[in-house]
XYZ file of C-alpha atoms in Angstrom:
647
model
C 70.551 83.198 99.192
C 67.646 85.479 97.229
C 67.372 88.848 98.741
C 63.855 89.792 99.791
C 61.767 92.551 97.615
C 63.612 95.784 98.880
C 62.941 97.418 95.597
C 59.186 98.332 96.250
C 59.398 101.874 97.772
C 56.343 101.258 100.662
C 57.338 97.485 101.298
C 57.393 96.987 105.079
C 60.964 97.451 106.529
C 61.134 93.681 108.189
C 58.995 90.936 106.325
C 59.759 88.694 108.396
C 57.386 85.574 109.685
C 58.989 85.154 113.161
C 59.344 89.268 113.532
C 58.986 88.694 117.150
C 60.293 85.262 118.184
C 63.204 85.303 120.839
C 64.481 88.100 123.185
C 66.885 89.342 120.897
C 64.058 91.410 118.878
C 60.856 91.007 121.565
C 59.289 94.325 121.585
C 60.431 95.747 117.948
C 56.421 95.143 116.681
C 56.611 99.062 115.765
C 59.232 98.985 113.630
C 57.294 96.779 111.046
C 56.364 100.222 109.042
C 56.068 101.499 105.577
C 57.181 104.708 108.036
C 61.014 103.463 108.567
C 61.857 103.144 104.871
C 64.397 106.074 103.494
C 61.332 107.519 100.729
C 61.937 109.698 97.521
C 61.377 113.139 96.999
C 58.066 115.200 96.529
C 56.480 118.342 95.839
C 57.607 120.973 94.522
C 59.019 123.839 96.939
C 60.998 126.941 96.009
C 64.299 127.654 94.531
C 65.849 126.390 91.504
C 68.824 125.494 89.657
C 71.981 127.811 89.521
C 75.091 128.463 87.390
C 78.349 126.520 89.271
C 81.577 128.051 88.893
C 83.451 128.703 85.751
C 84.976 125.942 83.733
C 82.786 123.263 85.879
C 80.077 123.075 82.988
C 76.837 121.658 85.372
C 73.902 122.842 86.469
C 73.424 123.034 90.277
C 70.686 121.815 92.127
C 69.044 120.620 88.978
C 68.568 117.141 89.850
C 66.260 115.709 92.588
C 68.399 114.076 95.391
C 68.356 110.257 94.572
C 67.346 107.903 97.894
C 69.263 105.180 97.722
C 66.779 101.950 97.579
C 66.926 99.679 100.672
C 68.333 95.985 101.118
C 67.010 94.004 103.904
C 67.941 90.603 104.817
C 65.416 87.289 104.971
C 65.397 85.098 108.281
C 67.475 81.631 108.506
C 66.515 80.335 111.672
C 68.546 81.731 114.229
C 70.147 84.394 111.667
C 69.599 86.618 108.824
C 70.842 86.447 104.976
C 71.569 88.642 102.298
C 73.517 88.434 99.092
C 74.974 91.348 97.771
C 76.740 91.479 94.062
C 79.517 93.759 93.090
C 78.847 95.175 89.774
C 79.981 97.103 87.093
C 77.056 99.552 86.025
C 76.705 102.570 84.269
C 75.497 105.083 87.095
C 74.002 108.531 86.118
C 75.167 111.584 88.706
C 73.347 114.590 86.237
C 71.200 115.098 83.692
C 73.705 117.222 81.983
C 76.524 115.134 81.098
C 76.606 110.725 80.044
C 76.451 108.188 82.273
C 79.584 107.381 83.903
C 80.851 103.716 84.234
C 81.428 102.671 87.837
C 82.345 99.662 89.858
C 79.305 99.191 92.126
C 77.214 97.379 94.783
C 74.066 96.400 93.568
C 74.714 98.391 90.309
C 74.207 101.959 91.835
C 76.218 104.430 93.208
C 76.395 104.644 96.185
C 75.310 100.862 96.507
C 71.515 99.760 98.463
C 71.088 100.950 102.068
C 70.768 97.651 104.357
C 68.963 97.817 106.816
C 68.974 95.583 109.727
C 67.338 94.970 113.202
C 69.847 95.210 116.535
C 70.652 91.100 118.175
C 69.744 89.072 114.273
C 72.982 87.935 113.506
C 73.805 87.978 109.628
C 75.049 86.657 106.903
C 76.330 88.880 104.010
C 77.706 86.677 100.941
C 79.212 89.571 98.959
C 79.346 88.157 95.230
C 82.086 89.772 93.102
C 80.542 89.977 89.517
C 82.766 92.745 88.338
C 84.158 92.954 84.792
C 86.421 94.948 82.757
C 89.956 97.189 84.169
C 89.605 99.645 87.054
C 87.226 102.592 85.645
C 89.245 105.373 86.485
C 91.705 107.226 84.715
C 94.535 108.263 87.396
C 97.029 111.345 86.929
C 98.941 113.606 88.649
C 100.335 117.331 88.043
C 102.440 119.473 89.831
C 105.439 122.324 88.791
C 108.575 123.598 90.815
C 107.962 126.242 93.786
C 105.278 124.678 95.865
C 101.482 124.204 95.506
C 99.724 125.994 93.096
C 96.968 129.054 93.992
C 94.974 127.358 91.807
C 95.281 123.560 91.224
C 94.043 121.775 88.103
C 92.666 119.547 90.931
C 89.897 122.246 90.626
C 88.940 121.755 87.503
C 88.164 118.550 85.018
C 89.841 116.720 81.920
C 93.251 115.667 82.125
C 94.690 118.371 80.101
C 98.488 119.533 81.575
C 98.704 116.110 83.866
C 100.269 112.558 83.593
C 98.970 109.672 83.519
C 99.780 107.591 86.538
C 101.518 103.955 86.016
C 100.029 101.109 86.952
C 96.157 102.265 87.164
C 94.923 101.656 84.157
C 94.792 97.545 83.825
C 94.106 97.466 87.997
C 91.355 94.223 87.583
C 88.280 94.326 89.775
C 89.645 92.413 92.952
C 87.912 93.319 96.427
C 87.669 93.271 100.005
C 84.137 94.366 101.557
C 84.673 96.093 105.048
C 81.542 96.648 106.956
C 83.212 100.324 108.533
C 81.901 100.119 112.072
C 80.637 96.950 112.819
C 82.387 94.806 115.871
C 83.129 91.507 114.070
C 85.891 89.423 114.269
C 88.813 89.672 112.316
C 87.922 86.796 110.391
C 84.887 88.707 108.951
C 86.160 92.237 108.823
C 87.265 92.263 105.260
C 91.154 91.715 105.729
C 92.597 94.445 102.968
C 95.060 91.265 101.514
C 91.984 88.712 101.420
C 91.104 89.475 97.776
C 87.744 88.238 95.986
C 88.413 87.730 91.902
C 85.163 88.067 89.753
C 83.276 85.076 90.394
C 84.392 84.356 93.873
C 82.199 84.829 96.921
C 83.613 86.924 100.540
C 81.488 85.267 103.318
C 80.699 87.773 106.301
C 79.178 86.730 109.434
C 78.189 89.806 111.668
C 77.344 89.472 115.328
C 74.734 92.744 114.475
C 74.640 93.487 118.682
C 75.633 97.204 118.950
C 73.741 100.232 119.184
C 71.263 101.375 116.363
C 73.562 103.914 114.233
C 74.546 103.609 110.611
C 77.442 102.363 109.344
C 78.963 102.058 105.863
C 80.554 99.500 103.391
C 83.612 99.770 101.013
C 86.076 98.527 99.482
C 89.059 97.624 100.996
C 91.995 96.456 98.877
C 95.493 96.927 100.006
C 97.644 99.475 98.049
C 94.249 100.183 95.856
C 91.310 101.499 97.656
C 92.002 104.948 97.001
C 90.907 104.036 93.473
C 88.383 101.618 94.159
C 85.996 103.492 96.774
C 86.600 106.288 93.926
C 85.075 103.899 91.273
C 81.846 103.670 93.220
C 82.393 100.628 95.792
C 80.860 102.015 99.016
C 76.456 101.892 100.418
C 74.975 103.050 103.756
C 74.215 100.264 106.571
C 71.597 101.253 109.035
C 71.172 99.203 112.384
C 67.556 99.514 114.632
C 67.076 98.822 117.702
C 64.098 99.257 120.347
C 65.448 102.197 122.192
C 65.860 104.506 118.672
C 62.219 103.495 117.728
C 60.383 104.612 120.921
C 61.971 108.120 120.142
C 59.247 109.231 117.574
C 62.094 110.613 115.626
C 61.655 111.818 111.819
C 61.309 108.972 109.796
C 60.048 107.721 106.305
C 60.262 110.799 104.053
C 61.777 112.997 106.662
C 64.572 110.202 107.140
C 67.281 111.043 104.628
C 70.392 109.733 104.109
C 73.036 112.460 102.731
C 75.937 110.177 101.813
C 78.999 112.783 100.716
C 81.535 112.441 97.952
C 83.443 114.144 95.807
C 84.554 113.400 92.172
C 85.912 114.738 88.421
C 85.744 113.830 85.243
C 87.197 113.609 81.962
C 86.404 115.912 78.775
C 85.830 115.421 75.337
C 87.964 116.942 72.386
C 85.410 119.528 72.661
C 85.246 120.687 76.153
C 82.228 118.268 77.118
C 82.174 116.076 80.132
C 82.475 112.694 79.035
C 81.926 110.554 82.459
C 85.016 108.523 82.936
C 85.976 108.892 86.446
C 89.273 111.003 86.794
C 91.555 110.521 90.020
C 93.689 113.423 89.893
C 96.480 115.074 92.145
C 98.484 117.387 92.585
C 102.581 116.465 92.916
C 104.550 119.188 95.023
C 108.497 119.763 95.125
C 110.104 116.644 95.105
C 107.225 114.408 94.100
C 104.956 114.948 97.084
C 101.214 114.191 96.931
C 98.594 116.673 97.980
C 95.773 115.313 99.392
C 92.873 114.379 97.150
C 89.996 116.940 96.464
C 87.875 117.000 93.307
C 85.435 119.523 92.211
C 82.252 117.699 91.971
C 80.261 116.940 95.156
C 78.017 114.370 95.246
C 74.953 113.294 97.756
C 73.922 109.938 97.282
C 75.503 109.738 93.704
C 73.895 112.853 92.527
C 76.241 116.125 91.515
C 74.733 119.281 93.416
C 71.222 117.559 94.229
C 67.975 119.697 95.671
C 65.718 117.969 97.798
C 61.654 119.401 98.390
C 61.117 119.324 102.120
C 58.056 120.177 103.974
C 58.517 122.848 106.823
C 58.467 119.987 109.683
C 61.686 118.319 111.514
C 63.617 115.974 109.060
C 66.197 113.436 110.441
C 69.533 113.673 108.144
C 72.036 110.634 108.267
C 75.146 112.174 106.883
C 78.231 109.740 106.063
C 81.687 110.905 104.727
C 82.644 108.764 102.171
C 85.228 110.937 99.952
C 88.147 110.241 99.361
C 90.211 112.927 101.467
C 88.124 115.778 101.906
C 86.839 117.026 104.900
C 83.638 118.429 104.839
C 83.013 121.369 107.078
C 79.374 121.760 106.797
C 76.979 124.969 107.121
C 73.155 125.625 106.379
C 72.770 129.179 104.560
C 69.220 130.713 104.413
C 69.354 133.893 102.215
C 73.333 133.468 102.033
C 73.660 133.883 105.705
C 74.466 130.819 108.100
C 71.450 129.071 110.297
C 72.867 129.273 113.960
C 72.039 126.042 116.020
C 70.002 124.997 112.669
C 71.252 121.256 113.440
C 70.956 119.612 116.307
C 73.685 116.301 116.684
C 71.864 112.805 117.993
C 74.357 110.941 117.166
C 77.782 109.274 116.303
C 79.872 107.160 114.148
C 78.430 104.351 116.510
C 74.990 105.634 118.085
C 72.583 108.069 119.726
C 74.082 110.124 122.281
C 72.497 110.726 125.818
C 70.885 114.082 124.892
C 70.622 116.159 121.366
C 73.512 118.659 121.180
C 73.014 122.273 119.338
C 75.700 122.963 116.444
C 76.411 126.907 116.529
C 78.983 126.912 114.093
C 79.853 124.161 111.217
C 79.895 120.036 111.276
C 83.316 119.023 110.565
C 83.303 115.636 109.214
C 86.281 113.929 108.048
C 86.751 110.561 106.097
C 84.702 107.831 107.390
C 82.930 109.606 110.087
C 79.248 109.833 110.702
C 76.531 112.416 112.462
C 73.310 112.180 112.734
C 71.164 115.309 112.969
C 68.466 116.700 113.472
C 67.079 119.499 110.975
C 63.971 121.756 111.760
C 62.819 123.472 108.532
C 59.268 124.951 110.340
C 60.910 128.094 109.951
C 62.120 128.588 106.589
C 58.272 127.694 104.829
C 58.823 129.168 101.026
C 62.205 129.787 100.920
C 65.153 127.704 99.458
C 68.451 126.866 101.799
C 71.660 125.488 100.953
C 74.255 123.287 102.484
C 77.542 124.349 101.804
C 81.610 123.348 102.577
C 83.163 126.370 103.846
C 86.770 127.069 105.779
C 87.706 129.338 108.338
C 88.597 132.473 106.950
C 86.443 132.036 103.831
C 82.822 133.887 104.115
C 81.014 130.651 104.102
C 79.130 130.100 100.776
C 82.317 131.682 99.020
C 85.002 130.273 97.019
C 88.555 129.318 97.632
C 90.332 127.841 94.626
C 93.923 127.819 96.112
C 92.078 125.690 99.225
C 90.169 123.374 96.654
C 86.914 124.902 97.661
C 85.905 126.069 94.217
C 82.274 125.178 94.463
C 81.733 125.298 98.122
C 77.736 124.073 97.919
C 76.720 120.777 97.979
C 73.214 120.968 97.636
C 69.510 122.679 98.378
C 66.663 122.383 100.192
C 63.794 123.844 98.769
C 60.958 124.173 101.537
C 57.275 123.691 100.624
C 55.043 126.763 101.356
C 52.446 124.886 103.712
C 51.412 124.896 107.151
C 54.305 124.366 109.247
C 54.619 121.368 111.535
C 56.354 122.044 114.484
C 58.668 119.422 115.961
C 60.085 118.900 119.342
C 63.435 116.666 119.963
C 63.384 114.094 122.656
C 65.154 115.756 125.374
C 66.597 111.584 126.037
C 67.854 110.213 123.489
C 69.315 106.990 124.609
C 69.755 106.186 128.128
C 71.895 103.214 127.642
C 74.604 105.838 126.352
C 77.433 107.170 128.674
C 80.735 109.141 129.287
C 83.256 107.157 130.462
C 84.450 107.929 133.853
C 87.680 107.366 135.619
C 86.045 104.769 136.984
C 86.580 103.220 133.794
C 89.676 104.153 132.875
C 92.818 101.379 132.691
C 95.350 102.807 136.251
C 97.964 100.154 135.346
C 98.612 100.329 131.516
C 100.851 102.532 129.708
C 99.097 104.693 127.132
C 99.431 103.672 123.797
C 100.717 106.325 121.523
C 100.666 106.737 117.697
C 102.910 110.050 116.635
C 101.578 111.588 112.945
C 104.539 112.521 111.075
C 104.879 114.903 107.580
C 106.521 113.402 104.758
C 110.220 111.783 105.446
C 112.781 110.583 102.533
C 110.238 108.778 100.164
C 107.403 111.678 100.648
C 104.612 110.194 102.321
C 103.429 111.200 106.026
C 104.042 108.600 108.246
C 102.668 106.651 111.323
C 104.721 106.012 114.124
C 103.978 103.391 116.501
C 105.413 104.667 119.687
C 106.772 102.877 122.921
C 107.776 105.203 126.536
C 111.149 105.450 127.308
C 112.606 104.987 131.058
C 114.258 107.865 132.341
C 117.424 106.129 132.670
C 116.823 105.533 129.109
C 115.955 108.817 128.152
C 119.256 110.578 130.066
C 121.529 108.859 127.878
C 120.257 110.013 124.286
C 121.060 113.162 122.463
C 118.587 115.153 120.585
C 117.221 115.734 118.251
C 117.428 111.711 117.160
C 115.209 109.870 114.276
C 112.443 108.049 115.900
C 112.680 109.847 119.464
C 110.190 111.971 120.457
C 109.306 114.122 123.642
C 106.383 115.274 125.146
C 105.908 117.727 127.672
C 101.927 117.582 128.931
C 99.728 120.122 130.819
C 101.404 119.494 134.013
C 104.746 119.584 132.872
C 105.591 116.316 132.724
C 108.080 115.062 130.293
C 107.536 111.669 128.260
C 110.283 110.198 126.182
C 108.660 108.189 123.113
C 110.692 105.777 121.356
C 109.384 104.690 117.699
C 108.997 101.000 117.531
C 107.318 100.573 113.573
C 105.931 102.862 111.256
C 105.921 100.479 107.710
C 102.977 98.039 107.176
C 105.107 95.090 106.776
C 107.314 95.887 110.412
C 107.602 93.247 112.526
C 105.657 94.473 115.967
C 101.892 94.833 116.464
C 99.977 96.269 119.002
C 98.582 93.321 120.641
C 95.341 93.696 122.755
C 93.330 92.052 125.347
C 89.560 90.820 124.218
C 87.025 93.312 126.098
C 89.935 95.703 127.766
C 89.854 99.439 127.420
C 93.194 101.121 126.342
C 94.216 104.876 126.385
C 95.274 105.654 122.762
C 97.194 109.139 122.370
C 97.637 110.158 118.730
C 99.699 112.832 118.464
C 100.024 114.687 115.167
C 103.100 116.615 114.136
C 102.389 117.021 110.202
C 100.676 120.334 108.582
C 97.997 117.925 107.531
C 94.751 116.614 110.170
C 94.902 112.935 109.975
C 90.962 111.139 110.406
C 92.083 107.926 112.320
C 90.218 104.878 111.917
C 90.718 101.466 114.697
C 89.151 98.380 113.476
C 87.737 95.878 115.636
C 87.141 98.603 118.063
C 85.092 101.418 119.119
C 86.305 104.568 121.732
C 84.963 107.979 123.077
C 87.688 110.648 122.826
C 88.495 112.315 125.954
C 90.471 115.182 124.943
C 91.649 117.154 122.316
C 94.460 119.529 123.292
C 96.894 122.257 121.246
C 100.672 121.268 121.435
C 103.697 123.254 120.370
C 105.491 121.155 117.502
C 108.176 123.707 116.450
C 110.556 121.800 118.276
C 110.406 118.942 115.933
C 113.082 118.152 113.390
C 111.737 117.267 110.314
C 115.296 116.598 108.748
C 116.447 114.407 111.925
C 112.861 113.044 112.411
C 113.175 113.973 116.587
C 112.469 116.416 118.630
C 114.726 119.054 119.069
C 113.255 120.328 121.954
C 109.716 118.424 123.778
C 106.573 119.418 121.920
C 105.309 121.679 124.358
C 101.038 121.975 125.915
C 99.594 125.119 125.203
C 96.017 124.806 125.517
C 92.764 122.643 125.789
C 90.364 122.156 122.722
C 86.725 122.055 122.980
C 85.704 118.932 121.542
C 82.971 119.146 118.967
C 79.043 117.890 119.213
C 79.729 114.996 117.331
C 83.108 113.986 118.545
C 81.447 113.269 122.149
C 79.374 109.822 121.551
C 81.097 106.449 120.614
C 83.173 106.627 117.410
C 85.429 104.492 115.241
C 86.834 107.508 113.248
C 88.914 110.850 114.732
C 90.167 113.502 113.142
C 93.652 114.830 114.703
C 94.416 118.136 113.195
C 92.680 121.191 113.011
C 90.286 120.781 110.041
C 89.158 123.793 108.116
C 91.721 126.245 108.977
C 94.097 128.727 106.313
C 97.666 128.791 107.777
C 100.636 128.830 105.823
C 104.093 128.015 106.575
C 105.498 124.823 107.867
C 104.242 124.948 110.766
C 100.709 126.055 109.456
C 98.738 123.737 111.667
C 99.133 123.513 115.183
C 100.342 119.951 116.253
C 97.616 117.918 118.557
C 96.945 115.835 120.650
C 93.538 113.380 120.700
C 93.230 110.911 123.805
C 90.518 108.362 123.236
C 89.796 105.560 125.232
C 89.245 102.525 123.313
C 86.990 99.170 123.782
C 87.879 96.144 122.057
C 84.949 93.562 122.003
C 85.911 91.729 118.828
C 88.503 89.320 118.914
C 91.056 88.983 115.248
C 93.418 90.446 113.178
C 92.658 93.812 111.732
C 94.736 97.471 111.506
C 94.248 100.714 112.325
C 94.980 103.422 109.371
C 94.462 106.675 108.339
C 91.210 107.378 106.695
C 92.051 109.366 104.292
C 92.574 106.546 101.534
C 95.765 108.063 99.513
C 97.346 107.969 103.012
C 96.152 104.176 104.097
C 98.495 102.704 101.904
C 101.023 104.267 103.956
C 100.009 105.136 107.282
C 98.540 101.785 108.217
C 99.361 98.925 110.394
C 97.935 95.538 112.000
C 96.121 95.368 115.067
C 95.636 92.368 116.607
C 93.177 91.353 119.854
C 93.498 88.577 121.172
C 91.537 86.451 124.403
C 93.377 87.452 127.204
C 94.173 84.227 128.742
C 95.757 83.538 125.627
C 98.290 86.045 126.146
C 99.640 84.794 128.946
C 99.196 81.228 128.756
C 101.962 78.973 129.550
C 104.188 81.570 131.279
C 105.971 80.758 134.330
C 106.285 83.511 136.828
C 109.067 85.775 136.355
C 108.873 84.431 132.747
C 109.099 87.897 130.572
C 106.457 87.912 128.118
């Protein structure tokens, strides 16, 4: 299966003979365009390179942001094809320091953009032609009396760490999941379905969802926190008829900002050497911090700049780090852009209408935005986009909160004529809330409960089942696994924990094509992005809740987590998603109780039939807080049952 010739910059985005045959693409003529093709940098506008922080060596913004080059599959009758090979390759991320040796699609990091056209069902073979151990060097650090005010995290090398067992010889299995796409779970990329080199994962993907992009990685059980971290993760963009009739930016003003964040090893004399390090910090009795690494990357380049022209650009920004949430701000003379982006859309499409951002873009693990970007106003001058916190003048530092280079790259506007742009004030009228209409009014709720760290020191997710009253009366609390919950209108539910390891025996078990109510409660210090395969949802609330009455000895409630308030949900949490974060995300608070607990409703569409899980995003927690998912035909649920059978 030859891929077409997506390595020509201005080749057409669909050569395709039968462009227009059948319904399922009738009326896409338009998008047969030089114009819809991601395009390179050009020009040179103002600003420059800078100085990073001490100790971190590199040059920012002195490297042009790279576009990743575009895949696009060839027809087979009534579907598409592509091959795409895993490979290792040596990838360069600055100009400053060697190329580093990753595991890759395509041999670049981050691997080819496909692109694809909405209702052409295809075909990925994904060909593993990896070679050599697991390029990453892991290790870990940590010293009695809590976390340090300034982790070695911050910094490279490995100096003052150990090396973690087991890493090293890893060999270059995989497991491609398409993040995003509604497939069965025969095609999803099962974590425990392992490719060796020279074996081939076969993909069919029905391709019928909204235009939106989506994103591939790696998805080995126990492993992908190293393995997306060695380079094994590309952008996949989906068109469709109603995106193209926008007139939205696209060819050079399309960009794709695809964020990660990684370090590196040094040299006996202080000189990068780029080997990938994986390093983390170890608090108290052995307890892992979440991952953060000093480098940031857009599309595989450390601190890029990118020349605009002073017109509207279209920015497709995807989360792909490892654990860091990126809580993102444009700066113009060091002072933030109010309502500078405009959201259009979600993990999984264009929302009804563009929303203004006045304050920052929180994105967590595995979510997307896209936005909207006017730069009109800022002819001749240079911006940045930064990763700030609350309580932290954004641009500014914070080494204890593993912010020590908050930027992540510039935008250096051309001093020309400006063009003036003008959103769509529709943006897709397909799109819509759901109502209570379409709500489930005879289903329980499920609920998933986001525990801190119990006896071996990971957090934890419970899978959660209500408790009769009866039930409830005749328990004393606080008691492991029992947890109460006392909602807005004082109602008290009793939740019961049913499984929380990988391997327990329950699963949820869903109906093909229902809609469930999913409640994910989170009780840790930590925000949690949660991630449903086989799925997609809207979230309908996000609300405060009291959590001092949890036991974190007993693993119960004490007393019920209590309501205390609604939360506004943000611009880009209100379109169909596949990824939530529950926690409050860019906040300083210390003490155990330093984040205030939540609660995140969503209600949640399952229109792909299989086996899958649902996880935390964050990928040194998946290994943990994971478990299967399985949706099944509904018929087949209750086939064979006589009534009054219980099933």
């Amino acid at each position: 299966m030859e891929n077409p010739s997506a390595d020509i910059p201005d080749s057409p985005l669909f050569k395709r003979r039968t462009l227009l045959r059948g319904g399922a693409v009738a009326g896409l003529a338009s998008l047969v365009s030089a114009h819809s093709v991601f395009a390179a940098p050009h020009d040179a506008g103002p600003g420059g390179p800078e100085p990073s922080a001490e100790k971190l060596i590199l040059t920012k913004f002195q490297d042009p942001l790279r576009i990743p080059r575009v895949l696009r599959p060839i027809e087979r009758g009534g579907h598409d094809e592509l091959t795409v090979r895993l490979r290792t390759a040596e990838v360069r991320v600055h100009s400053q320091m060697p190329a580093v040796r990753m595991w890759t699609y395509e041999g670049s990091y981050p691997g080819p953009t496909i692109e694809t056209v909405r209702g052409r069902r295809l075909r990925i073979a994904w060909e593993n032609e990896l070679t050599g151990t697991i390029p990453v060097t892991a290790v870990d650090f940590g010293a009695p009396g809590g976390p340090s005010p300034d982790p070695l995290s911050n910094y490279p090398g490995t100096a003052g760490c150990q090396e973690v067992a087991g890493v090293a010889g890893l060999q270059p299995w995989a497991a491609v999941h398409l993040h995003g796409m509604l497939t069965g779970g025969g095609n999803d990329g099962w974590m425990e379905n392992l490719i060796a080199p020279g074996d081939v994962q076969l993909s069919a993907y029905p391709n019928d969802q909204s235009a939106t992009a989506l994103w591939y990685h790696d998805h080995t059980h126990h492993v992908s926190r190293f393995s997306v971290y060695a380079g094994l993760a590309g952008l996949f963009v989906c068109r469709d008829e109603e995106e193209q009739a926008l007139g939205l930016p696209r060819g050079r003003h399309e960009v794709p900002l695809i964020l990660s964040d990684r370090n590196f090893d040094l040299d006996a004399s202080g000189a990068l050497t780029g080997r990938l390090v994986h390093k983390v910090e170890m608090v108290g009795t052995k307890l892992m911090r979440t991952h953060a690494a000093p480098y940031t990357l857009v599309n595989g380049v450390i601190w890029p700049y990118l020349d605009v022209d002073p017109r509207g650009y279209r920015l497709r920004i995807a989360n792909t780090a490892n654990s860091r949430i990126y809580r993102l701000m444009l700066l113009a003379d060091g002072r933030p852009v109010p309502g500078a982006l405009k959201i259009i859309g979600t993990d999984q499409g264009l929302l009804e209408a563009p929303l203004p951002l006045e304050g920052a873009l929180n994105l967590s693990p595995g979510e997307r935005a896209d936005v909207l970007v006017d730069f009109s106003a800022f002819r001749g001058q240079a911006l940045k986009l930064v990763n700030t916190m609350e309580g932290v003048v954004p641009g500014a530092s914070s080494a204890r909160n593993d912010l020590l280079e908050p930027d992540v790259m510039q935008f250096r506007v051309a001093d020309r004529k400006p063009a003036r742009f003008t959103p769509p004030t529709v943006l897709s009228s397909t799109f819509e809330r759901m109502s209570h209409h379409d709500m489930p009014h005879d289903t329980a709720p499920r609920w998933v409960v986001l525990v801190g760290p119990g006896t071996a020191n990971v957090p934890e997710l419970w899978e959660m089942e209500e408790v009769t009253d009866a039930e409830a009366a005749g328990l004393t609390f606080p008691a492991a696994g029992i947890v109460q919950v006392k909602d807005a209108d004082g109602m008290l539910t009793t939740l019961r924990r049913t499984a929380m390891d990988y391997d327990d025996g329950r699963a949820f078990t869903v109906a093909h094509d229902s809609v469930e109510i999913w409640k994910y409660l989170n009780l840790a210090a930590s925000p949690h992005p949660m991630h449903i395969h086989l799925a997609h949802f809207q979230v309908l609330a996000r609300d405060n809740y009291d959590v001092t009455g949890f036991d974190r000895t007993v693993r119960g409630t004490a007393r019920p987590v209590a309501y205390l308030k609604a939360a506004a949900l943000e611009p880009h949490e209100q379109g169909e998603k596949d990824v939530i974060r529950v926690g409050t995300a860019g906040e300083i608070r210390l003490g155990p109780n330093g984040t205030p607990g939540e609660l995140v409703t969503v209600a949640v569409r399952f229109p792909a039939i299989g086996r899958g899980v649902h996880h935390c995003h964050m990928l040194e927690h998946e290994q943990h807080m994971v478990r299967p998912l399985v949706v099944s035909p509904a018929d087949h649920l209750h086939a064979g049952h006589h009534a009054g059978t219980p099933h």
